[in-house]
Amino acid sequence: MSNPTTETLTSIFLKSVSSVNPKHLLRKSVEVQANKLIVCKDIYNLTRPCYLVGMGKAAFDMAREIEEILGDNLREGVVNVPFGAMKSDKSSRIRFVEGAHNNLPDENAERGARLIKGLIEKLEVDDLLLVLISGGGSALLPLPKHPLTLMEKLNITESLAKRGANICELNSVRKRLSVLKGGGLAKLAYPTPVVSLIISDIIDDPISSIASGPTTPNLDESHVAIEVLKKYSLYDELPVHAVRILQETDTCNPTETFPHVRNYIIGNNQIAANAALSHATALGYQSFVLSTRVQGEVGRISEIYAELARQVASLIISNKGECENFKLFLETFKSELGISEFAFNEITNFNFKSCSGICLIFGGEPTVTVKGKGKGGRNQQLALSFSIEINKLNVDSANISFLSCGTDGIDGPTDAAGAFGTSNLVSDAFVQNINPTQFLADNDSYGFYTRYRHGKYLVRTGHTGTNVMDIHILIVSPKAE
Ligand SMILES: Nc1ncnc2c1ncn2[C@@H]1O[C@H](COP(=O)(O)OP(=O)(O)OP(=O)(O)O)[C@@H](O)[C@H]1O
Ligand SMILES: O=C(O)[C@H](O)CO
């Protein structure tokens, strides 16, 4: 087997992204037969006038495809999309609103949210409302509860994000402060039937957190949001009217159900990881999806990945079948990496003897606490940090290549989807008089990769039109004789 090239890794990543292309996902999940709408085998009567709303990074492509599928059955729609996501001005019954520059709610997004609210308020009981939900939806559906202003709400959520709140903590607060989030959209639509089609960008696909769960009851107890704000020392700084909204308990009904709503997850990280597996296998690698639940600090993840690569290299090179040490190692990190029982048994029972190349695939969304002044993203940071960690282990018996990319094609405030890492990157960089550790310390992974090998180790795909978190690909293969 030839040594993996950056093109090899890129081809595996691109296959994973195309498997979660919204058009592809919708064609797999939704069809119209006679006057019936069939969604994941459930049947809805299309004699009802059909309306559409949507929000998120994949919403434009989802909306265009749904419009093709529904044809004249679609009466009207309002879909909020990120700036730059609109690709064609083909006439449409759907009104697209671009907003949320850099994933931050703004007046355009608020205008779009008001248009969505206005459309829903006109619905009749005999109508049908389709809701298209994908990652980035929270920033595209801002409608603060009166008298909270958009700027006040933005200050609260931005401060939480900067202080390290994870997406579920962030959205527990957003749900409490917003009219349409946390089930508000579904409540407004009642009793009109609601069918929501969701592309998940959160680990384990929690519908109540994806885009802050506009179509599911907010099952958080009222104190959850308050506890999050206290955890990050923000509660005492809130405007008085924000505290009053958070303390309202009438909107919290943990037993609430929405009998008029059906939610369908039509795309997620598992689908993308499985597609990566199929392609890597077709390329001749013995491939495994070890986890789609990777989270935690990037530095820690890179250390574990580096040790994993070292262990796999020694198993392949030593040509020994046994992997007791490997099993013990993997057992130690199984829960931290979110490795399933199936994946654990599959790889620890594999005989590495005369294996010509292993491809390990992960998915998830690690975090970076940004302390430096540099420019980068969690994927570029992970690829650089992995290269530094694997270099420390002096694994010279095998070729070790790594890719970490965001499936939405945008990693942090940069034009890259992510980057490559290799076991010889550090030594190679020093030949070019570039110190990787310095760039990493300044959270300047983009600055490093634009200099290293003239930027060839950056992965640039542009907006992919989908978003199912990140994909990590690790290939370990014997050095060619
Ligand atoms: N200089 C940097 N180096 C490393 N990571 C950074 C840097 N600047 C920002 N980040 C990370 O990038 C994250 C934002 O990434 P991005 O803009 O891709 O949004 P996202 O979290 O993927 O949103 P979505 O899930 O909607 O795509 C921040 O949470 C921060 O941790
Ligand atoms: O929009 C959001 O809330 C995040 O992308 C999680 O879905």
XYZ file of C-alpha atoms and ligand atoms in Angstrom:
519
model
C 0.000 0.000 0.000
C 1.449 3.375 -0.977
C 1.945 5.964 1.746
C -1.204 8.070 2.305
C -1.064 11.494 0.727
C -2.943 14.641 1.664
C -5.135 13.862 -1.344
C -5.997 10.465 0.212
C -7.146 12.069 3.451
C -9.001 14.837 1.622
C -10.858 12.323 -0.555
C -12.060 10.451 2.542
C -13.212 13.723 4.164
C -15.010 14.903 1.025
C -16.887 11.600 0.779
C -18.049 12.065 4.373
C -19.272 15.602 3.616
C -21.126 14.584 0.456
C -22.965 11.856 2.414
C -24.601 14.583 4.534
C -25.363 16.958 1.662
C -28.869 18.293 2.470
C -30.228 17.488 -0.987
C -29.031 13.901 -0.612
C -30.433 13.611 2.928
C -33.825 15.003 1.939
C -34.125 12.746 -1.102
C -33.431 9.790 1.230
C -36.023 10.876 3.825
C -38.860 12.714 2.038
C -41.021 12.016 -0.997
C -44.424 12.995 -2.383
C -46.736 10.281 -3.710
C -50.110 11.387 -5.100
C -51.339 13.794 -2.404
C -49.310 12.205 0.359
C -46.115 13.513 1.927
C -43.976 10.580 3.130
C -41.334 11.458 5.746
C -39.183 8.542 6.960
C -42.105 6.229 6.133
C -44.688 8.356 8.052
C -47.532 9.597 5.848
C -48.990 13.126 5.912
C -51.972 14.349 3.952
C -50.911 16.892 1.348
C -54.415 18.095 0.614
C -53.496 20.493 3.416
C -51.851 23.756 2.285
C -48.167 23.336 3.124
C -45.996 26.121 4.625
C -42.252 26.158 5.300
C -39.898 27.838 7.750
C -36.236 27.139 8.344
C -33.006 28.221 9.959
C -29.379 27.062 9.932
C -26.253 26.633 7.826
C -27.872 23.883 5.744
C -31.271 25.597 5.496
C -30.785 27.071 2.016
C -30.028 23.755 0.313
C -32.678 21.970 2.399
C -35.291 24.562 1.411
C -34.452 24.444 -2.290
C -34.736 20.644 -2.265
C -37.994 20.585 -0.300
C -39.426 23.102 -2.781
C -38.481 20.724 -5.630
C -40.061 17.780 -3.805
C -43.280 19.606 -2.795
C -43.819 21.517 -6.038
C -47.173 23.355 -6.042
C -48.059 21.843 -2.672
C -45.835 24.510 -1.095
C -47.808 27.741 -0.535
C -45.218 29.999 1.133
C -42.002 29.910 3.127
C -39.531 31.990 5.152
C -36.019 30.566 5.607
C -33.184 32.258 7.473
C -29.703 31.485 6.108
C -26.167 32.655 6.940
C -24.590 35.392 4.825
C -23.141 33.918 1.656
C -25.237 30.759 1.810
C -27.629 31.819 -0.970
C -26.491 30.281 -4.246
C -29.185 31.083 -6.780
C -31.874 33.687 -7.361
C -34.219 31.179 -9.019
C -37.810 32.348 -8.422
C -39.256 30.722 -5.382
C -42.248 30.730 -3.036
C -39.704 30.901 -0.266
C -38.452 34.193 1.114
C -34.780 33.797 2.103
C -33.342 36.139 4.730
C -29.541 36.310 5.116
C -28.296 37.107 8.612
C -26.117 36.184 11.597
C -22.752 37.280 10.201
C -20.010 35.101 11.772
C -22.695 33.059 13.532
C -23.796 36.047 15.670
C -27.472 37.140 15.774
C -28.086 40.545 14.165
C -30.965 42.762 12.999
C -31.308 40.832 9.741
C -31.679 37.564 11.616
C -34.183 39.206 14.007
C -36.153 40.482 10.990
C -36.162 36.946 9.605
C -37.357 35.590 12.956
C -40.230 38.109 12.978
C -41.184 37.043 9.415
C -41.197 33.396 10.535
C -43.375 34.341 13.528
C -45.731 36.284 11.241
C -46.113 33.339 8.840
C -46.872 30.937 11.689
C -49.456 33.274 13.237
C -51.457 33.121 9.952
C -51.641 29.292 9.888
C -54.981 27.490 10.007
C -55.626 24.184 11.769
C -55.964 22.454 8.368
C -52.528 23.619 7.209
C -49.233 21.749 7.533
C -46.016 23.458 8.704
C -42.622 22.059 7.681
C -39.630 23.262 9.728
C -36.052 22.879 8.431
C -33.501 22.910 11.278
C -29.697 22.727 11.128
C -26.608 23.900 13.018
C -26.183 27.652 13.253
C -29.950 27.927 13.620
C -29.869 29.581 17.036
C -28.114 32.690 15.715
C -30.620 32.819 12.834
C -33.762 32.756 15.006
C -33.241 35.552 17.543
C -36.440 36.959 19.076
C -35.721 38.013 22.674
C -38.614 37.927 25.127
C -39.899 41.453 25.802
C -38.429 43.757 27.122
C -34.995 42.131 26.559
C -33.215 43.663 23.547
C -31.230 41.779 20.904
C -28.015 43.486 22.027
C -28.616 42.538 25.682
C -29.250 38.919 24.689
C -26.178 38.898 22.410
C -23.996 40.207 25.252
C -25.203 37.400 27.519
C -24.634 34.585 24.999
C -21.294 35.951 23.728
C -19.984 36.263 27.302
C -21.057 32.687 28.033
C -19.291 31.372 24.886
C -16.091 33.294 25.690
C -16.095 31.860 29.224
C -16.139 28.315 27.850
C -19.830 27.363 28.091
C -20.559 24.341 25.892
C -23.320 24.462 23.286
C -25.916 22.744 25.497
C -25.269 25.189 28.377
C -25.414 28.119 25.946
C -28.668 26.940 24.444
C -30.288 26.277 27.835
C -30.021 30.052 28.400
C -31.034 30.977 24.836
C -34.185 28.841 25.180
C -35.253 30.685 28.308
C -34.688 34.161 26.870
C -36.236 33.619 23.427
C -39.785 33.622 22.055
C -39.285 30.927 19.380
C -36.523 28.744 20.866
C -37.180 26.055 23.471
C -40.400 24.931 21.799
C -41.737 28.473 21.266
C -42.090 27.973 17.518
C -44.117 24.780 17.964
C -46.317 26.377 20.659
C -47.046 29.298 18.318
C -48.034 26.896 15.531
C -50.434 24.859 17.694
C -52.844 23.291 16.693
C -51.450 23.231 13.119
C -49.470 20.007 12.600
C -45.683 20.534 12.510
C -43.121 18.280 10.779
C -39.496 19.218 11.459
C -36.526 17.891 9.470
C -33.275 18.208 11.406
C -29.600 17.934 10.490
C -27.802 17.508 13.823
C -24.575 19.311 14.755
C -24.524 18.267 18.425
C -23.131 15.071 19.956
C -25.857 12.418 20.463
C -28.363 14.499 18.424
C -30.334 16.128 21.310
C -33.310 17.667 19.416
C -34.036 20.020 22.329
C -30.580 21.619 21.931
C -30.079 21.606 18.155
C -30.640 25.222 17.094
C -32.034 25.619 20.648
C -34.903 23.218 20.000
C -37.640 25.430 18.451
C -39.959 22.453 17.913
C -39.528 20.468 21.116
C -40.746 21.198 24.648
C -38.077 22.861 26.775
C -37.693 20.128 29.351
C -35.029 22.014 31.318
C -36.191 22.865 34.812
C -36.415 26.678 35.154
C -33.305 26.781 37.411
C -31.011 25.177 34.760
C -30.410 28.411 32.831
C -29.906 30.341 36.065
C -27.351 27.773 37.266
C -25.430 28.055 33.982
C -25.252 31.833 34.321
C -24.109 31.513 37.941
C -21.506 28.864 36.933
C -19.911 31.407 34.578
C -20.325 34.329 37.048
C -22.744 36.208 34.820
C -26.027 36.006 36.752
C -25.341 38.962 39.025
C -24.400 41.135 36.017
C -27.731 40.591 34.181
C -30.243 43.406 33.529
C -33.102 43.187 36.057
C -35.692 42.375 33.353
C -33.495 39.448 32.161
C -33.525 38.020 35.691
C -37.305 38.405 35.791
C -37.679 36.489 32.504
C -35.369 33.719 33.757
C -37.356 33.407 36.959
C -40.704 33.016 35.154
C -41.723 29.443 35.864
C -44.987 29.383 33.917
C -43.075 28.652 30.702
C -41.401 25.616 32.267
C -43.491 22.496 32.140
C -41.142 19.450 32.184
C -44.078 17.170 31.406
C -45.085 19.237 28.363
C -45.625 17.255 25.171
C -46.347 18.495 21.662
C -48.828 15.990 20.159
C -49.067 18.135 17.005
C -45.301 17.843 16.279
C -43.135 15.160 14.653
C -39.340 15.691 14.689
C -37.054 13.749 12.321
C -33.231 13.658 12.472
C -32.327 13.190 8.788
C -28.572 13.792 9.052
C -25.819 13.566 11.641
C -22.138 12.913 12.295
C -22.651 9.123 12.315
C -23.759 9.178 8.668
C -20.679 11.205 7.708
C -18.328 8.957 9.693
C -19.818 5.828 8.099
C -19.283 7.319 4.636
C -15.653 8.053 5.522
C -15.311 4.433 6.667
C -16.694 3.066 3.397
C -14.338 5.159 1.293
C -11.254 4.421 3.414
C -12.063 0.720 3.191
C -12.467 0.976 -0.586
C -8.998 2.569 -0.695
C -7.637 -0.587 0.946
C -7.284 0.516 4.579
C -8.464 -1.612 7.471
C -10.869 1.040 8.783
C -12.747 1.692 11.998
C -15.157 4.386 13.227
C -14.040 4.590 16.849
C -16.295 7.429 18.049
C -18.688 10.171 16.920
C -18.744 11.732 20.406
C -15.277 13.308 20.756
C -15.387 16.390 22.993
C -13.124 18.133 25.493
C -10.056 20.316 25.134
C -8.134 19.945 21.854
C -4.779 19.625 23.645
C -5.944 16.567 25.578
C -7.504 14.957 22.497
C -4.268 15.413 20.539
C -2.250 13.651 23.260
C -4.617 10.653 23.248
C -4.636 10.485 19.431
C -0.820 10.585 19.352
C -0.479 7.693 21.822
C -3.157 5.766 19.914
C -1.179 6.236 16.685
C 2.006 5.052 18.410
C 0.269 1.933 19.738
C -1.197 1.077 16.317
C 2.167 1.629 14.632
C 3.903 -0.772 17.014
C 1.191 -3.400 16.466
C 1.482 -3.153 12.685
C 5.280 -3.061 12.580
C 5.975 -5.669 15.226
C 3.694 -7.980 13.248
C 2.493 -9.391 16.520
C -1.110 -10.495 16.711
C -1.628 -9.864 20.393
C -2.814 -6.478 21.528
C -3.252 -6.829 25.283
C -1.441 -3.512 25.913
C -3.499 -1.879 23.203
C -6.701 -3.187 24.795
C -5.671 -1.813 28.187
C -4.760 1.545 26.611
C -8.055 1.819 24.761
C -10.027 0.761 27.853
C -8.462 3.712 29.694
C -9.681 6.253 27.123
C -12.883 4.536 25.996
C -15.290 6.787 27.902
C -13.245 9.991 27.432
C -13.297 9.504 23.634
C -16.881 8.228 23.622
C -15.830 4.914 22.021
C -18.788 2.570 21.655
C -18.701 -1.010 22.983
C -19.068 -2.277 19.422
C -16.136 -0.203 18.128
C -14.004 -1.172 21.136
C -14.573 -4.891 20.604
C -14.170 -4.603 16.841
C -10.716 -3.030 16.963
C -9.364 -4.879 20.000
C -10.326 -8.202 18.413
C -8.666 -7.248 15.133
C -5.500 -9.126 14.213
C -2.977 -6.485 13.136
C -0.591 -9.078 11.675
C 0.402 -8.272 8.058
C -1.925 -5.280 8.061
C -0.900 -2.847 5.325
C -2.574 0.259 6.731
C -5.092 1.296 9.395
C -7.581 4.180 9.103
C -9.225 5.374 12.322
C -12.204 7.738 12.001
C -13.614 9.986 14.724
C -16.335 12.632 14.876
C -17.442 15.235 17.396
C -16.728 18.789 18.483
C -13.734 19.411 20.793
C -13.192 22.848 22.298
C -10.384 25.390 22.482
C -10.106 27.952 25.248
C -8.544 30.761 23.232
C -5.867 32.609 25.217
C -3.534 33.736 22.424
C -3.901 36.512 19.893
C -3.523 34.336 16.820
C -6.012 33.225 14.213
C -7.253 29.671 13.885
C -9.955 27.113 14.506
C -10.331 24.007 16.657
C -9.603 21.685 13.709
C -6.412 23.480 12.638
C -5.358 23.629 16.295
C -5.982 19.874 16.683
C -3.959 18.977 13.573
C -1.019 21.136 14.734
C -1.196 19.920 18.327
C -1.356 16.278 17.159
C 1.750 16.794 14.996
C 3.644 18.191 17.976
C 2.523 15.357 20.267
C 3.338 12.553 17.800
C 6.751 14.100 17.202
C 7.496 13.784 20.934
C 6.897 10.003 20.683
C 9.535 9.495 17.938
C 7.490 7.020 15.941
C 9.802 6.500 12.962
C 8.661 2.985 12.028
C 5.438 4.041 10.334
C 3.850 6.821 8.285
C 1.301 8.670 10.384
C -1.096 11.127 8.706
C -3.977 13.058 10.259
C -6.789 15.335 9.083
C -9.202 17.352 11.222
C -11.951 19.346 9.486
C -15.325 20.946 10.145
C -18.029 19.443 7.919
C -19.476 22.952 7.330
C -16.178 23.846 5.635
C -15.444 26.730 7.999
C -13.061 26.318 10.936
C -13.173 29.291 13.311
C -12.887 32.772 11.769
C -10.800 31.416 8.851
C -11.351 30.347 5.219
C -10.154 26.811 5.948
C -12.194 23.740 6.873
C -9.235 22.384 8.836
C -5.706 21.052 8.287
C -3.383 18.051 8.065
C -0.964 16.755 10.671
C 1.917 14.293 10.197
C 4.624 12.599 12.253
C 7.345 14.529 10.385
C 5.648 17.971 10.351
C 7.680 19.369 13.275
C 11.094 18.389 11.884
C 10.002 19.569 8.456
C 8.819 22.930 9.850
C 12.129 23.563 11.580
C 13.883 23.069 8.245
C 11.690 25.970 7.079
C 12.601 27.940 10.227
C 9.050 27.791 11.543
C 8.472 26.919 15.206
C 5.115 25.042 15.456
C 5.012 25.183 19.261
C 5.179 28.977 19.240
C 2.264 29.265 16.828
C 0.246 26.761 18.852
C 0.864 28.659 22.094
C -0.548 31.794 20.461
C -3.620 29.972 19.088
C -2.222 30.886 15.680
C -2.725 27.558 13.873
C -3.922 29.401 10.761
C -0.770 31.539 10.860
C 1.336 28.371 11.023
C -0.416 26.528 8.230
C -0.408 29.495 5.853
C 3.413 29.550 6.198
C 4.132 25.811 6.323
C 4.603 24.275 2.847
C 3.037 27.395 1.296
C -0.343 26.626 2.821
C -0.608 23.164 1.232
C -1.495 21.566 4.582
C -4.656 23.666 4.954
C -7.895 22.032 3.768
C -10.092 24.551 1.918
C -13.559 23.475 0.768
C -15.584 26.689 1.133
C -19.078 26.597 2.659
C -20.191 22.989 2.187
C -23.878 23.766 2.831
C -24.086 21.199 5.606
C -23.006 20.956 9.252
C -22.642 17.772 11.289
C -19.725 18.840 13.517
C -16.135 17.738 12.768
C -14.463 14.661 11.247
C -10.989 13.419 12.324
C -9.108 10.877 10.158
C -5.938 9.100 11.354
C -4.001 6.790 8.989
C -1.109 4.629 10.233
C 0.790 2.611 7.601
C 4.169 0.857 7.460
C 6.930 2.858 5.772
C 7.409 1.628 2.197
C 10.504 -0.692 2.081
N -7.482 31.421 17.196
C -8.204 30.297 17.437
N -7.559 29.109 17.582
C -8.243 27.995 17.841
N -9.603 27.943 17.960
C -10.279 29.105 17.822
C -9.633 30.327 17.554
N -10.599 31.292 17.460
C -11.799 30.681 17.675
N -11.590 29.375 17.889
C -12.604 28.376 18.180
O -13.533 28.317 17.094
C -14.831 28.105 17.649
C -15.871 28.653 16.672
O -15.770 27.805 15.556
P -16.745 28.043 14.301
O -16.737 29.475 13.935
O -16.357 27.014 13.280
O -18.181 27.799 14.871
P -18.806 26.439 15.370
O -18.591 26.294 16.807
O -18.334 25.327 14.487
O -20.316 26.760 15.079
P -21.271 25.818 14.276
O -21.398 24.586 15.123
O -22.505 26.591 14.089
O -20.515 25.558 12.977
C -14.836 28.864 18.956
O -15.717 28.194 19.856
C -13.391 28.789 19.427
O -13.253 27.764 20.395
O -27.329 26.838 16.291
C -26.996 26.215 17.318
O -27.554 26.305 18.422
C -25.823 25.275 17.267
O -25.326 25.172 15.957
C -26.242 23.904 17.775
O -27.233 23.355 16.941
